[in-house]
Amino acid sequence: MDAERIRESLESNGLRFTSQRYCVMAFLLEHAGHPTAAEIFEGVNRLDPRLSRATTYNNLRDLVQAGLVREVAVEGRAARFDAKSAEHHHFICDWCGRVEDIAWYPVPRPGAASLGKRVVRASELILRGLCSACAAEKASQ
Ligand SMILES: [Zn+2]
Ligand SMILES: [Zn+2]
């Protein structure tokens, strides 16, 4: 995604275009493997050493709040981040912690009766188990 498209997506989501936000978005779009906040900081700091950890984390939080970046919670490990806009599900490996994208398919929504007065913003499915590499390693033991 080029700078102009990143600018448009920031502005259409109510965020001012800044070089720091651009760096965080561009890094996430280039690294689709769901990096952690620490990995994002290392990556953007390499591109622009003036970027501090606090600034990077604040920008990341703004992007998550604006809905441009998804935070994928991984039990017992650092959260991972994803700027892919296409709807998709996630698979998380219990063994190595890898987070993989699963092609989107519709999941049934609970009926209104079980939701009560809750306002649902999004729904996603997280599948857990062993990734193909870990499954192969376990099988060969
Ligand atoms: Zn694995
Ligand atoms: Zn993803």
Short mmCIF file of N, CA and C and ligand atoms in Angstrom, two decimals:
data_model
loop_
_atom_site.label_atom_id
_atom_site.label_comp_id
_atom_site.label_asym_id
_atom_site.label_seq_id
_atom_site.Cartn_x
_atom_site.Cartn_y
_atom_site.Cartn_z
N MET A 1 0.86 -1.19 0.00
CA MET A 1 0.00 0.00 0.00
C MET A 1 0.89 1.24 0.00
N ASP A 2 0.61 2.19 -0.88
CA ASP A 2 1.49 3.36 -0.93
C ASP A 2 1.06 4.41 0.09
N ALA A 3 1.90 5.42 0.21
CA ALA A 3 1.69 6.45 1.24
C ALA A 3 0.33 7.12 1.07
N GLU A 4 -0.08 7.33 -0.18
CA GLU A 4 -1.35 8.03 -0.43
C GLU A 4 -2.54 7.20 0.09
N ARG A 5 -2.48 5.89 -0.14
CA ARG A 5 -3.58 5.04 0.34
C ARG A 5 -3.58 4.96 1.85
N ILE A 6 -2.39 4.95 2.44
CA ILE A 6 -2.33 4.93 3.91
C ILE A 6 -2.89 6.25 4.45
N ARG A 7 -2.54 7.36 3.79
CA ARG A 7 -3.08 8.66 4.22
C ARG A 7 -4.61 8.64 4.16
N GLU A 8 -5.14 8.14 3.03
CA GLU A 8 -6.60 8.10 2.89
C GLU A 8 -7.24 7.24 3.98
N SER A 9 -6.64 6.08 4.26
CA SER A 9 -7.30 5.22 5.24
C SER A 9 -7.19 5.82 6.63
N LEU A 10 -6.09 6.52 6.95
CA LEU A 10 -6.00 7.19 8.25
C LEU A 10 -7.07 8.27 8.35
N GLU A 11 -7.12 9.12 7.31
CA GLU A 11 -8.02 10.27 7.38
C GLU A 11 -9.48 9.86 7.35
N SER A 12 -9.79 8.81 6.56
CA SER A 12 -11.20 8.41 6.53
C SER A 12 -11.60 7.73 7.84
N ASN A 13 -10.63 7.37 8.67
CA ASN A 13 -10.95 6.81 9.99
C ASN A 13 -10.69 7.82 11.11
N GLY A 14 -10.62 9.09 10.73
CA GLY A 14 -10.55 10.15 11.73
C GLY A 14 -9.18 10.35 12.36
N LEU A 15 -8.12 9.82 11.73
CA LEU A 15 -6.77 10.01 12.28
C LEU A 15 -5.97 10.93 11.37
N ARG A 16 -5.24 11.84 12.00
CA ARG A 16 -4.36 12.71 11.25
C ARG A 16 -3.20 11.87 10.70
N PHE A 17 -2.75 12.24 9.49
CA PHE A 17 -1.60 11.57 8.91
C PHE A 17 -0.34 12.12 9.56
N THR A 18 0.43 11.26 10.21
CA THR A 18 1.73 11.69 10.73
C THR A 18 2.74 10.66 10.24
N SER A 19 4.00 11.06 10.22
CA SER A 19 4.99 10.12 9.69
C SER A 19 5.10 8.90 10.61
N GLN A 20 4.86 9.10 11.92
CA GLN A 20 4.93 7.95 12.84
C GLN A 20 3.81 6.95 12.55
N ARG A 21 2.57 7.48 12.37
CA ARG A 21 1.45 6.56 12.07
C ARG A 21 1.69 5.86 10.74
N TYR A 22 2.22 6.64 9.80
CA TYR A 22 2.52 6.05 8.50
C TYR A 22 3.50 4.89 8.67
N CYS A 23 4.56 5.12 9.44
CA CYS A 23 5.59 4.07 9.64
C CYS A 23 4.98 2.81 10.25
N VAL A 24 4.12 2.99 11.26
CA VAL A 24 3.53 1.83 11.93
C VAL A 24 2.62 1.07 10.96
N MET A 25 1.77 1.81 10.22
CA MET A 25 0.86 1.17 9.25
C MET A 25 1.66 0.46 8.17
N ALA A 26 2.67 1.15 7.62
CA ALA A 26 3.45 0.58 6.52
C ALA A 26 4.17 -0.69 7.00
N PHE A 27 4.71 -0.64 8.22
CA PHE A 27 5.41 -1.82 8.74
C PHE A 27 4.43 -3.00 8.86
N LEU A 28 3.23 -2.72 9.41
CA LEU A 28 2.26 -3.80 9.58
C LEU A 28 1.79 -4.37 8.25
N LEU A 29 1.63 -3.49 7.26
CA LEU A 29 1.16 -3.97 5.96
C LEU A 29 2.24 -4.81 5.27
N GLU A 30 3.51 -4.50 5.56
CA GLU A 30 4.60 -5.27 4.95
C GLU A 30 4.90 -6.55 5.72
N HIS A 31 4.51 -6.59 6.99
CA HIS A 31 4.80 -7.76 7.82
C HIS A 31 3.49 -8.39 8.25
N ALA A 32 2.97 -9.25 7.38
CA ALA A 32 1.63 -9.79 7.58
C ALA A 32 1.61 -10.93 8.60
N GLY A 33 2.77 -11.24 9.20
CA GLY A 33 2.84 -12.38 10.12
C GLY A 33 2.45 -12.05 11.55
N HIS A 34 1.67 -10.99 11.74
CA HIS A 34 1.15 -10.63 13.06
C HIS A 34 2.24 -10.34 14.08
N PRO A 35 3.04 -9.28 13.85
CA PRO A 35 4.10 -8.96 14.82
C PRO A 35 3.52 -8.48 16.16
N THR A 36 4.35 -8.59 17.19
CA THR A 36 4.00 -8.05 18.51
C THR A 36 4.35 -6.56 18.52
N ALA A 37 3.89 -5.85 19.55
CA ALA A 37 4.20 -4.42 19.66
C ALA A 37 5.72 -4.21 19.71
N ALA A 38 6.42 -5.09 20.43
CA ALA A 38 7.88 -4.96 20.53
C ALA A 38 8.54 -5.13 19.17
N GLU A 39 8.05 -6.08 18.38
CA GLU A 39 8.62 -6.28 17.03
C GLU A 39 8.32 -5.09 16.12
N ILE A 40 7.12 -4.51 16.27
CA ILE A 40 6.77 -3.34 15.47
C ILE A 40 7.71 -2.19 15.84
N PHE A 41 7.93 -2.01 17.14
CA PHE A 41 8.83 -0.94 17.57
C PHE A 41 10.22 -1.14 16.99
N GLU A 42 10.75 -2.36 17.09
CA GLU A 42 12.09 -2.61 16.54
C GLU A 42 12.15 -2.30 15.06
N GLY A 43 11.09 -2.69 14.34
CA GLY A 43 11.05 -2.47 12.89
C GLY A 43 10.99 -0.99 12.52
N VAL A 44 10.10 -0.25 13.16
CA VAL A 44 9.95 1.17 12.77
C VAL A 44 11.14 1.99 13.29
N ASN A 45 11.69 1.57 14.42
CA ASN A 45 12.84 2.29 14.96
C ASN A 45 14.06 2.13 14.07
N ARG A 46 14.13 1.00 13.38
CA ARG A 46 15.23 0.78 12.43
C ARG A 46 15.08 1.74 11.25
N LEU A 47 13.82 1.98 10.83
CA LEU A 47 13.57 2.90 9.71
C LEU A 47 13.77 4.35 10.13
N ASP A 48 13.32 4.66 11.33
CA ASP A 48 13.41 6.03 11.81
C ASP A 48 13.79 6.01 13.29
N PRO A 49 15.08 6.15 13.57
CA PRO A 49 15.56 6.01 14.96
C PRO A 49 15.00 7.06 15.91
N ARG A 50 14.36 8.11 15.37
CA ARG A 50 13.77 9.12 16.27
C ARG A 50 12.51 8.60 16.93
N LEU A 51 11.92 7.53 16.37
CA LEU A 51 10.67 7.00 16.93
C LEU A 51 10.92 6.29 18.25
N SER A 52 10.31 6.79 19.30
CA SER A 52 10.49 6.17 20.62
C SER A 52 9.50 5.03 20.78
N ARG A 53 9.77 4.21 21.79
CA ARG A 53 8.86 3.10 22.09
C ARG A 53 7.48 3.64 22.47
N ALA A 54 7.45 4.69 23.31
CA ALA A 54 6.16 5.23 23.77
C ALA A 54 5.34 5.76 22.59
N THR A 55 6.00 6.49 21.69
CA THR A 55 5.29 7.04 20.52
C THR A 55 4.74 5.91 19.65
N THR A 56 5.56 4.90 19.46
CA THR A 56 5.13 3.77 18.63
C THR A 56 3.91 3.09 19.25
N TYR A 57 3.98 2.84 20.57
CA TYR A 57 2.87 2.15 21.22
C TYR A 57 1.61 3.02 21.22
N ASN A 58 1.77 4.34 21.41
CA ASN A 58 0.60 5.23 21.37
C ASN A 58 -0.04 5.23 19.99
N ASN A 59 0.80 5.27 18.96
CA ASN A 59 0.26 5.25 17.60
C ASN A 59 -0.44 3.94 17.30
N LEU A 60 0.15 2.86 17.78
CA LEU A 60 -0.45 1.55 17.58
C LEU A 60 -1.83 1.51 18.25
N ARG A 61 -1.90 2.05 19.46
CA ARG A 61 -3.18 2.06 20.17
C ARG A 61 -4.22 2.91 19.41
N ASP A 62 -3.80 4.06 18.88
CA ASP A 62 -4.72 4.90 18.10
C ASP A 62 -5.24 4.15 16.88
N LEU A 63 -4.35 3.41 16.23
CA LEU A 63 -4.75 2.68 15.03
C LEU A 63 -5.73 1.56 15.37
N VAL A 64 -5.52 0.92 16.52
CA VAL A 64 -6.45 -0.13 16.96
C VAL A 64 -7.80 0.50 17.29
N GLN A 65 -7.78 1.62 18.01
CA GLN A 65 -9.03 2.27 18.39
C GLN A 65 -9.81 2.76 17.18
N ALA A 66 -9.08 3.19 16.14
CA ALA A 66 -9.75 3.68 14.93
C ALA A 66 -10.23 2.52 14.06
N GLY A 67 -9.90 1.30 14.41
CA GLY A 67 -10.37 0.15 13.65
C GLY A 67 -9.51 -0.19 12.44
N LEU A 68 -8.34 0.44 12.33
CA LEU A 68 -7.46 0.16 11.18
C LEU A 68 -6.56 -1.04 11.43
N VAL A 69 -6.32 -1.30 12.70
CA VAL A 69 -5.44 -2.41 13.07
C VAL A 69 -6.19 -3.29 14.05
N ARG A 70 -6.07 -4.58 13.86
CA ARG A 70 -6.71 -5.53 14.77
C ARG A 70 -5.70 -6.04 15.77
N GLU A 71 -6.12 -6.12 17.02
CA GLU A 71 -5.27 -6.69 18.04
C GLU A 71 -5.71 -8.13 18.23
N VAL A 72 -4.79 -9.04 18.11
CA VAL A 72 -5.12 -10.45 18.28
C VAL A 72 -4.55 -10.89 19.62
N ALA A 73 -5.43 -11.20 20.54
CA ALA A 73 -4.98 -11.59 21.88
C ALA A 73 -4.53 -13.03 21.84
N VAL A 74 -3.33 -13.28 22.31
CA VAL A 74 -2.80 -14.63 22.37
C VAL A 74 -2.59 -14.96 23.83
N GLU A 75 -3.33 -15.95 24.33
CA GLU A 75 -3.27 -16.29 25.76
C GLU A 75 -1.84 -16.49 26.24
N GLY A 76 -1.49 -15.80 27.30
CA GLY A 76 -0.19 -16.02 27.93
C GLY A 76 0.99 -15.49 27.16
N ARG A 77 0.75 -14.80 26.05
CA ARG A 77 1.85 -14.23 25.26
C ARG A 77 1.49 -12.82 24.87
N ALA A 78 2.46 -12.10 24.33
CA ALA A 78 2.21 -10.73 23.90
C ALA A 78 1.17 -10.70 22.78
N ALA A 79 0.31 -9.69 22.80
CA ALA A 79 -0.70 -9.54 21.76
C ALA A 79 -0.01 -9.33 20.41
N ARG A 80 -0.69 -9.72 19.35
CA ARG A 80 -0.16 -9.56 17.98
C ARG A 80 -1.04 -8.56 17.26
N PHE A 81 -0.49 -7.95 16.22
CA PHE A 81 -1.22 -6.91 15.51
C PHE A 81 -1.28 -7.19 14.02
N ASP A 82 -2.37 -6.74 13.42
CA ASP A 82 -2.70 -7.10 12.05
C ASP A 82 -3.40 -5.91 11.38
N ALA A 83 -2.86 -5.44 10.26
CA ALA A 83 -3.47 -4.31 9.55
C ALA A 83 -4.23 -4.74 8.31
N LYS A 84 -4.40 -6.05 8.15
CA LYS A 84 -5.12 -6.53 6.97
C LYS A 84 -6.58 -6.12 7.09
N SER A 85 -7.11 -5.48 6.04
CA SER A 85 -8.48 -5.00 6.17
C SER A 85 -9.49 -6.07 5.78
N ALA A 86 -9.07 -7.04 4.96
CA ALA A 86 -10.03 -8.08 4.55
C ALA A 86 -10.42 -8.91 5.76
N GLU A 87 -11.69 -9.25 5.85
CA GLU A 87 -12.17 -10.06 6.97
C GLU A 87 -11.49 -11.43 6.94
N HIS A 88 -11.01 -11.87 8.06
CA HIS A 88 -10.45 -13.22 8.13
C HIS A 88 -10.48 -13.70 9.58
N HIS A 89 -10.34 -14.99 9.73
CA HIS A 89 -10.26 -15.58 11.06
C HIS A 89 -8.80 -15.87 11.38
N HIS A 90 -8.54 -16.28 12.61
CA HIS A 90 -7.17 -16.59 13.01
C HIS A 90 -7.04 -17.99 13.57
N PHE A 91 -5.86 -18.54 13.34
CA PHE A 91 -5.47 -19.81 13.93
C PHE A 91 -4.26 -19.53 14.80
N ILE A 92 -4.28 -19.95 16.05
CA ILE A 92 -3.14 -19.71 16.94
C ILE A 92 -2.57 -21.06 17.37
N CYS A 93 -1.26 -21.20 17.16
CA CYS A 93 -0.60 -22.46 17.54
C CYS A 93 -0.29 -22.44 19.03
N ASP A 94 -0.77 -23.47 19.75
CA ASP A 94 -0.53 -23.58 21.20
C ASP A 94 0.95 -23.73 21.50
N TRP A 95 1.67 -24.34 20.57
CA TRP A 95 3.04 -24.74 20.83
C TRP A 95 4.02 -23.60 20.56
N CYS A 96 3.98 -23.01 19.35
CA CYS A 96 4.98 -21.99 19.00
C CYS A 96 4.39 -20.58 19.04
N GLY A 97 3.09 -20.46 19.22
CA GLY A 97 2.47 -19.14 19.34
C GLY A 97 2.22 -18.44 18.02
N ARG A 98 2.56 -19.09 16.92
CA ARG A 98 2.36 -18.49 15.61
C ARG A 98 0.88 -18.18 15.38
N VAL A 99 0.62 -17.03 14.76
CA VAL A 99 -0.76 -16.65 14.45
C VAL A 99 -0.92 -16.67 12.94
N GLU A 100 -1.84 -17.47 12.44
CA GLU A 100 -2.02 -17.59 11.00
C GLU A 100 -3.41 -17.11 10.60
N ASP A 101 -3.49 -16.58 9.40
CA ASP A 101 -4.79 -16.15 8.87
C ASP A 101 -5.54 -17.33 8.29
N ILE A 102 -6.81 -17.37 8.55
CA ILE A 102 -7.70 -18.38 7.95
C ILE A 102 -8.68 -17.61 7.08
N ALA A 103 -8.88 -18.12 5.86
CA ALA A 103 -9.80 -17.44 4.95
C ALA A 103 -11.15 -17.23 5.62
N TRP A 104 -11.74 -16.12 5.35
CA TRP A 104 -13.02 -15.78 5.95
C TRP A 104 -14.12 -16.74 5.52
N TYR A 105 -14.92 -17.16 6.45
CA TYR A 105 -16.19 -17.80 6.13
C TYR A 105 -17.17 -17.33 7.19
N PRO A 106 -18.41 -17.21 6.83
CA PRO A 106 -19.37 -16.65 7.79
C PRO A 106 -19.57 -17.57 8.98
N VAL A 107 -19.64 -17.00 10.15
CA VAL A 107 -19.94 -17.79 11.35
C VAL A 107 -21.33 -17.39 11.82
N PRO A 108 -22.09 -18.36 12.31
CA PRO A 108 -23.44 -18.02 12.75
C PRO A 108 -23.40 -17.04 13.92
N ARG A 109 -24.25 -16.06 13.86
CA ARG A 109 -24.35 -15.10 14.96
C ARG A 109 -25.37 -15.60 15.95
N PRO A 110 -25.10 -15.40 17.22
CA PRO A 110 -26.11 -15.78 18.20
C PRO A 110 -27.38 -14.96 17.98
N GLY A 111 -28.48 -15.52 18.32
CA GLY A 111 -29.74 -14.81 18.13
C GLY A 111 -29.84 -13.62 19.07
N ALA A 112 -30.72 -12.70 18.73
CA ALA A 112 -30.89 -11.48 19.52
C ALA A 112 -31.18 -11.80 20.98
N ALA A 113 -31.90 -12.90 21.23
CA ALA A 113 -32.29 -13.23 22.61
C ALA A 113 -31.06 -13.44 23.49
N SER A 114 -30.03 -14.09 22.98
CA SER A 114 -28.87 -14.36 23.83
C SER A 114 -27.92 -13.17 23.90
N LEU A 115 -28.11 -12.17 23.05
CA LEU A 115 -27.24 -10.99 23.09
C LEU A 115 -27.75 -9.92 24.04
N GLY A 116 -29.02 -9.98 24.37
CA GLY A 116 -29.58 -8.97 25.28
C GLY A 116 -29.40 -7.58 24.71
N LYS A 117 -28.93 -6.65 25.54
CA LYS A 117 -28.77 -5.27 25.09
C LYS A 117 -27.34 -4.99 24.62
N ARG A 118 -26.54 -6.04 24.47
CA ARG A 118 -25.16 -5.84 24.02
C ARG A 118 -25.15 -5.29 22.59
N VAL A 119 -24.19 -4.46 22.31
CA VAL A 119 -24.02 -3.96 20.94
C VAL A 119 -22.78 -4.64 20.37
N VAL A 120 -22.98 -5.46 19.37
CA VAL A 120 -21.87 -6.23 18.81
C VAL A 120 -21.17 -5.41 17.74
N ARG A 121 -19.86 -5.26 17.87
CA ARG A 121 -19.07 -4.48 16.91
C ARG A 121 -18.51 -5.39 15.83
N ALA A 122 -18.09 -6.56 16.21
CA ALA A 122 -17.45 -7.47 15.26
C ALA A 122 -17.51 -8.87 15.83
N SER A 123 -17.32 -9.83 14.98
CA SER A 123 -17.20 -11.18 15.49
C SER A 123 -16.07 -11.86 14.75
N GLU A 124 -15.34 -12.68 15.43
CA GLU A 124 -14.26 -13.40 14.78
C GLU A 124 -14.11 -14.74 15.45
N LEU A 125 -13.49 -15.61 14.74
CA LEU A 125 -13.29 -16.95 15.23
C LEU A 125 -11.79 -17.13 15.45
N ILE A 126 -11.41 -17.68 16.61
CA ILE A 126 -10.02 -18.02 16.82
C ILE A 126 -9.94 -19.53 16.98
N LEU A 127 -9.22 -20.15 16.08
CA LEU A 127 -9.02 -21.59 16.14
C LEU A 127 -7.69 -21.84 16.81
N ARG A 128 -7.62 -22.82 17.70
CA ARG A 128 -6.37 -23.09 18.41
C ARG A 128 -5.97 -24.54 18.22
N GLY A 129 -4.69 -24.77 18.23
CA GLY A 129 -4.21 -26.14 18.09
C GLY A 129 -2.75 -26.12 17.71
N LEU A 130 -2.35 -27.00 16.80
CA LEU A 130 -0.95 -27.05 16.36
C LEU A 130 -0.87 -26.60 14.91
N CYS A 131 0.06 -25.71 14.62
CA CYS A 131 0.28 -25.30 13.23
C CYS A 131 0.85 -26.50 12.48
N SER A 132 0.91 -26.41 11.16
CA SER A 132 1.33 -27.60 10.40
C SER A 132 2.76 -28.01 10.74
N ALA A 133 3.66 -27.02 10.98
CA ALA A 133 5.05 -27.36 11.32
C ALA A 133 5.11 -28.09 12.66
N CYS A 134 4.41 -27.57 13.66
CA CYS A 134 4.43 -28.21 14.99
C CYS A 134 3.74 -29.57 14.96
N ALA A 135 2.66 -29.68 14.19
CA ALA A 135 1.97 -30.96 14.08
C ALA A 135 2.89 -32.00 13.47
N ALA A 136 3.68 -31.63 12.46
CA ALA A 136 4.60 -32.56 11.82
C ALA A 136 5.70 -32.97 12.78
N GLU A 137 6.20 -32.01 13.56
CA GLU A 137 7.26 -32.30 14.51
C GLU A 137 6.77 -33.26 15.61
N LYS A 138 5.55 -33.00 16.08
CA LYS A 138 4.97 -33.88 17.12
C LYS A 138 4.79 -35.30 16.57
N ALA A 139 4.33 -35.37 15.32
CA ALA A 139 4.05 -36.68 14.72
C ALA A 139 5.33 -37.49 14.57
N SER A 140 6.47 -36.81 14.38
CA SER A 140 7.73 -37.54 14.14
C SER A 140 8.44 -37.90 15.43
N GLN A 141 7.88 -37.51 16.57
CA GLN A 141 8.58 -37.80 17.84
C GLN A 141 8.29 -39.21 18.32
ZN ZN B 1 3.37 -24.06 15.79
ZN ZN B 2 -4.61 -11.86 10.60
#
